[in-house]
Amino acid sequence: MATMTHTQPSIEQMPKGRLALWILIAGEVAIFGGFIMSYILYRLRLSDWGPQTVHTVVWAGALNTMVLLTSSFTIVEAHAAAIKKDLKNVAKYMNITLILGVVFLIVKGYEYNMKFSHHLSLTSPSLLTGTDMAAHIGSLYWSYYFIMTGLHATHVIIGMIAIFMVKLQAQKGHALHRVELAGLYWHMVDLIWIFLFPLLYLAK
Amino acid sequence: MSASHHGEQSFIKKYIFSTDHKMIGTQYLTTGVIMAFIGGFLAYVFRYNLAHPGAKIPLYGMLDSMHYNSLVTMHGTIMIFWVAMPVLLSAVGNYLIPLMIGTEDMAFPKLNMLSYWVFFVSTVILMGSFLVPGGAFGGGWTAYPPLSAGDGSMGYMKDAAGLPVVMSIFSGGSMWILAVALEFISMLIGGINFFATTLNMRTKGLKFSQLPVTIWYVNLASLIFTFSVGPLVAGAIMLLFDRTFGTGFYDPARGGDPILFQHFFWFFGHPEVYVILWPSLGVVSEVLSTFSRKPLFGYKVIIWSAVISALLSVIVWAHHQFIAGINPKMAAFFSITTIIISIPFAAIIFAMIATLYKGSISFKVPMLWALGFLAEFLIGGVTGIYLGSSAFDIYAHDTYFVIAHFHYTLFPTVVFGGMAGISYWWPKFTGKMMSEALGKLHFLGTFIFFNMTFFPLFFAGMMGDHRRIFNYQFFQSLKVNEGYREIATIGTIGLLLSQVFFIINVIMSLMSKKTAEAKNPWKANSLEWQADSPPPHGNFSPYPEVFRGPYEYSVPGRSSDYWPQNERN
Amino acid sequence: MENKDILENDYHGHPNYKAVFGSLVALFAISVVADLMKGTLGNGLALTIIFATAFIKFFLVVANFMHLKFEPVKFLWLPIFTMFAVFVFLILVYPDVSIIELKVSKW
């Protein structure tokens, strides 16, 4: 039976795994783009959103930004190690990335806790129980805050699972090409945060 | 990765959890056709009600206004997401891409299988929504809030304490959102497969400029779908949260804006109708070329026009919102872009007509469907230009004129284009022939009754019949339209009954013997016709090498009027 | 094509990952400083710096860590730009489109 493909060598050739990841990333970017775009529109048009932003914790956001930037660096170092088939460093860098992911989630959890203790949540305050006029218009701001950061955190978790599963194989030397693919997804998660951070924490 | 499987596969592996693209295509096609009959039945029920308000509907019973809303909603939802998409995008793409590019399967066969089963689960959830308390979703396939965010009155429901009432995840509307979301995921996964396969797995010698236009169209459709669906996913998540957690993303009282959802919806919704159209244009193009024995006219023009229409398709969406309260200046902008987008599509239609010119035309069943598509889609397209002008749309929006317009575009696209494809490639995929006589009867019945159903609706719309109305008896001034509604209902029944010819044809063909004629009965050039009928696992043995494009028909100097892509001389 | 062969078919050239990371940290620091100095810089300038650094960080990660600069398939830059174009367009269009400015419920 003839070999699988007779693709001609051309510049269109791209390893199919990488191609698939890029299309997935494009789709995900479109989804987050929808959230970010509508957030920006509301932020510009509803003058009562501005005061709400005071309550986001800049140092937590900044710390998380550093954490994610560093984790992007470590996962790409893992990729570089995978190319050299340096299994020890592959495992080491992927582990560091995972730990940084955990740190991100812990900081996020602490932040959420702070918000909840101030009665700020996805649906708060409700229409008639809130006596503070500014607060109950600002509730939409918090709905956006929680849904965007929550969805992002979900993707952080998905990315960590992917990295973990790839690591199990890669540290034994199998399927090393997948290190890059997990990395691509992780970079996307970082990229989204690169925009969420100024939007939610700095632009006040 | 070798795909040769030694020995017989078990029934489950071969028919149910198959990774073979042909079986997956069959699964999508079968599900789509079954859903088409369900969606058609729903249309029969509400059309009967519209012609005979208050009457007991045969085969259904009494219809009340709430259930009427559910029927029209589910009819639209089913037809677009569970018929048009699986048949025209998934089935066509899955069947044809590997075969037309001369390879053994998709780039990611297991992912392909996953995409079908996600789709299957979405179908189950959607059908299940009919059975939950409260019944299926009734907010229109467009699902605008505030209605879709949780209640039937203006604004959001509040309980005694003034807190927002939330709906269970097992409510009709929430299940609707979940089903649509899963369907989107299935199509996204499929799109990744299509693109990776087309890019990476073309057989030796097959350049991009030698691909059948169908491959171009299907990939373009998948990419535009991927990019445009994102904001709607965001908007749908927000809608679901409004329903199940009581958030106020679309609640004006809490700073939300229902129009935002409309923008999210139509930013996707408009490219979506072109996503459905492009594969059908591809199928019809193949058929027109083959049955005129002429090359497809203007291959490059067609590709470029398709790409331009794709780029334009993302800046026309608000023509669905002309009277929703948008700024009239923006309405002017969207009118202009909407009218401009008719140009690339007109170019494509002209190219298809030019393909026919001076061709040696044989009126086999696939060709009848293709010609029917051209004639009917033209009417739909032209009436779209009327609607694209915001001034006219102020009058016609949400009337039956719009319904007639989009059925004159969607129905030819899905049914005429889909049937052209099914009747054309049936011999390839079953190894058996379909009856020409039954096919012609099916076509005739569909053609006549389709026009009988929808042409009167243009007039009913212009005379004032509004969409999504349960009982026109309350509107004395609309009594004039009773005749049109009656004719349209008779047409609906005739249309549904005509499909019986198709069912009989399918059954008889499947029960007949395989024939050698079925390998290339239409004497076509593209690579799928060089494989056996039906193609075995792995498709080709050996894999073909390509020397020319797929439209070399009636080449001067050759004794035969066709020239397969893989024939050296 | 075996995916494992990809390691042999790697990109032609790699960026200096440490240098890129350094740039990312520097840009991040600039944005935080700009935020802290909002009073002296004025809101407009501060926001410009903040978002400009965000865009530069985005491109650094996409081009280097995701290797798009070293990707032979150049057309992939197209979706990135298209995405921006589309969303920028959406942002431009929307304030014009809907003229409802709600501070308090009027329903």
Short mmCIF file of C-alpha atoms in Angstrom, two decimals, chain A residues 1-8 10 12-39 41-42 45-46 49 121-129 136-148 151, chain B residues 1-4 103-104 106-109 158 161-164 188 191-192 195-197 199-208 223 226-231 233-235 237-238 241 245-251 253-258 260 264 538 540-544:
data_model
loop_
_atom_site.label_atom_id
_atom_site.label_comp_id
_atom_site.label_asym_id
_atom_site.label_seq_id
_atom_site.Cartn_x
_atom_site.Cartn_y
_atom_site.Cartn_z
CA MET A 1 0.00 0.00 0.00
CA ALA A 2 1.38 3.42 -0.93
CA THR A 3 2.68 5.68 1.83
CA MET A 4 0.21 7.98 3.43
CA THR A 5 0.60 11.27 1.65
CA HIS A 6 2.24 12.56 -1.43
CA THR A 7 2.19 16.15 -0.38
CA GLN A 8 4.48 18.21 -2.47
CA SER A 10 5.80 23.65 -0.57
CA GLU A 12 2.28 25.81 2.68
CA GLN A 13 3.58 22.87 4.66
CA MET A 14 3.08 23.30 8.34
CA PRO A 15 2.99 20.49 10.86
CA LYS A 16 -0.65 19.72 11.30
CA GLY A 17 -0.61 19.89 15.09
CA ARG A 18 0.70 23.41 15.04
CA LEU A 19 -1.79 24.42 12.37
CA ALA A 20 -4.64 23.02 14.41
CA LEU A 21 -3.50 24.89 17.52
CA TRP A 22 -3.30 28.20 15.65
CA ILE A 23 -6.85 27.82 14.37
CA LEU A 24 -8.01 26.92 17.88
CA ILE A 25 -6.22 29.99 19.21
CA ALA A 26 -7.90 32.15 16.56
CA GLY A 27 -11.29 30.86 17.65
CA GLU A 28 -10.57 31.46 21.34
CA VAL A 29 -9.25 34.94 20.64
CA ALA A 30 -12.54 35.67 18.85
CA ILE A 31 -14.47 34.60 21.95
CA PHE A 32 -12.45 36.68 24.38
CA GLY A 33 -12.47 39.48 21.84
CA GLY A 34 -16.25 39.54 22.10
CA PHE A 35 -16.06 39.96 25.88
CA ILE A 36 -13.26 42.50 25.77
CA MET A 37 -14.89 44.53 23.04
CA SER A 38 -18.21 44.79 24.83
CA TYR A 39 -16.42 45.58 28.11
CA LEU A 41 -17.85 49.76 24.93
CA TYR A 42 -19.66 49.72 28.25
CA ARG A 45 -20.36 54.75 27.51
CA LEU A 46 -21.53 54.08 31.04
CA TRP A 49 -18.47 52.14 35.63
CA SER A 121 -19.97 39.12 43.05
CA LEU A 122 -21.25 38.03 39.67
CA THR A 123 -24.80 39.08 40.39
CA SER A 124 -24.47 41.66 43.05
CA PRO A 125 -25.93 43.75 44.31
CA SER A 126 -29.39 42.93 43.14
CA LEU A 127 -31.82 45.49 41.90
CA LEU A 128 -33.89 46.35 44.85
CA THR A 129 -31.90 45.25 47.86
CA HIS A 136 -26.38 48.75 41.78
CA ILE A 137 -25.47 50.19 38.43
CA GLY A 138 -21.92 49.08 39.02
CA SER A 139 -23.13 45.55 39.45
CA LEU A 140 -22.87 45.04 35.71
CA TYR A 141 -19.22 46.00 35.98
CA TRP A 142 -18.70 43.21 38.47
CA SER A 143 -20.58 40.75 36.31
CA TYR A 144 -18.12 41.51 33.57
CA TYR A 145 -15.16 41.38 35.90
CA PHE A 146 -16.07 37.97 37.23
CA ILE A 147 -17.11 36.45 33.94
CA MET A 148 -13.96 37.59 32.14
CA LEU A 151 -13.40 32.37 32.00
CA MET B 1 0.38 6.95 10.34
CA SER B 2 -0.87 4.05 8.28
CA ALA B 3 -4.59 3.70 8.01
CA SER B 4 -4.77 0.18 6.72
CA THR B 103 -5.67 11.23 0.25
CA GLU B 104 -6.78 8.54 2.62
CA MET B 106 -8.69 13.62 7.33
CA ALA B 107 -5.66 15.01 9.16
CA PHE B 108 -7.20 14.19 12.55
CA PRO B 109 -9.52 11.17 12.19
CA LYS B 158 -38.51 39.45 40.07
CA ALA B 161 -38.00 39.92 47.61
CA GLY B 162 -37.18 41.73 44.40
CA LEU B 163 -34.39 39.37 43.45
CA PRO B 164 -34.13 38.18 39.85
CA LEU B 188 -15.24 24.44 15.05
CA GLY B 191 -13.25 23.30 10.55
CA ILE B 192 -9.81 22.69 12.05
CA PHE B 195 -8.24 23.25 6.90
CA ALA B 196 -5.35 21.12 8.13
CA THR B 197 -6.25 18.36 5.70
CA LEU B 199 -3.32 22.42 3.47
CA ASN B 200 -1.17 19.42 4.32
CA MET B 201 -2.48 16.32 2.66
CA ARG B 202 -2.93 17.12 -1.00
CA THR B 203 -1.67 14.38 -3.24
CA LYS B 204 1.38 14.66 -5.47
CA GLY B 205 1.09 17.37 -8.10
CA LEU B 206 -2.09 18.91 -6.75
CA LYS B 207 -1.59 22.66 -6.65
CA PHE B 208 -4.05 25.02 -4.97
CA LEU B 223 -12.61 29.83 8.53
CA THR B 226 -14.44 30.13 13.24
CA PHE B 227 -13.74 33.85 13.31
CA SER B 228 -17.32 35.09 13.47
CA VAL B 229 -18.75 32.71 16.05
CA GLY B 230 -16.51 33.94 18.89
CA PRO B 231 -18.45 37.05 19.89
CA VAL B 233 -20.23 32.48 22.12
CA ALA B 234 -19.38 35.33 24.49
CA GLY B 235 -22.88 36.77 24.12
CA ILE B 237 -22.55 32.71 27.76
CA MET B 238 -23.77 36.04 29.08
CA PHE B 241 -25.73 33.50 32.95
CA PHE B 245 -27.60 33.10 37.69
CA GLY B 246 -29.66 36.24 37.43
CA THR B 247 -26.90 38.47 36.09
CA GLY B 248 -27.96 41.57 34.23
CA PHE B 249 -25.85 41.60 31.10
CA TYR B 250 -28.86 42.47 28.99
CA ASP B 251 -31.02 44.06 31.66
CA ALA B 253 -32.28 48.36 34.66
CA ARG B 254 -28.81 47.24 35.62
CA GLY B 255 -26.92 48.99 32.86
CA GLY B 256 -27.12 46.20 30.33
CA ASP B 257 -28.24 46.61 26.75
CA PRO B 258 -30.39 44.10 24.84
CA LEU B 260 -25.66 44.30 22.45
CA PHE B 264 -23.31 39.67 18.96
CA GLY B 538 -7.98 4.34 2.53
CA PHE B 540 -7.19 5.03 -3.30
CA SER B 541 -4.84 2.26 -4.24
CA PRO B 542 -2.42 3.55 -5.42
CA TYR B 543 -2.71 7.24 -4.60
CA PRO B 544 -3.18 9.40 -7.68
#
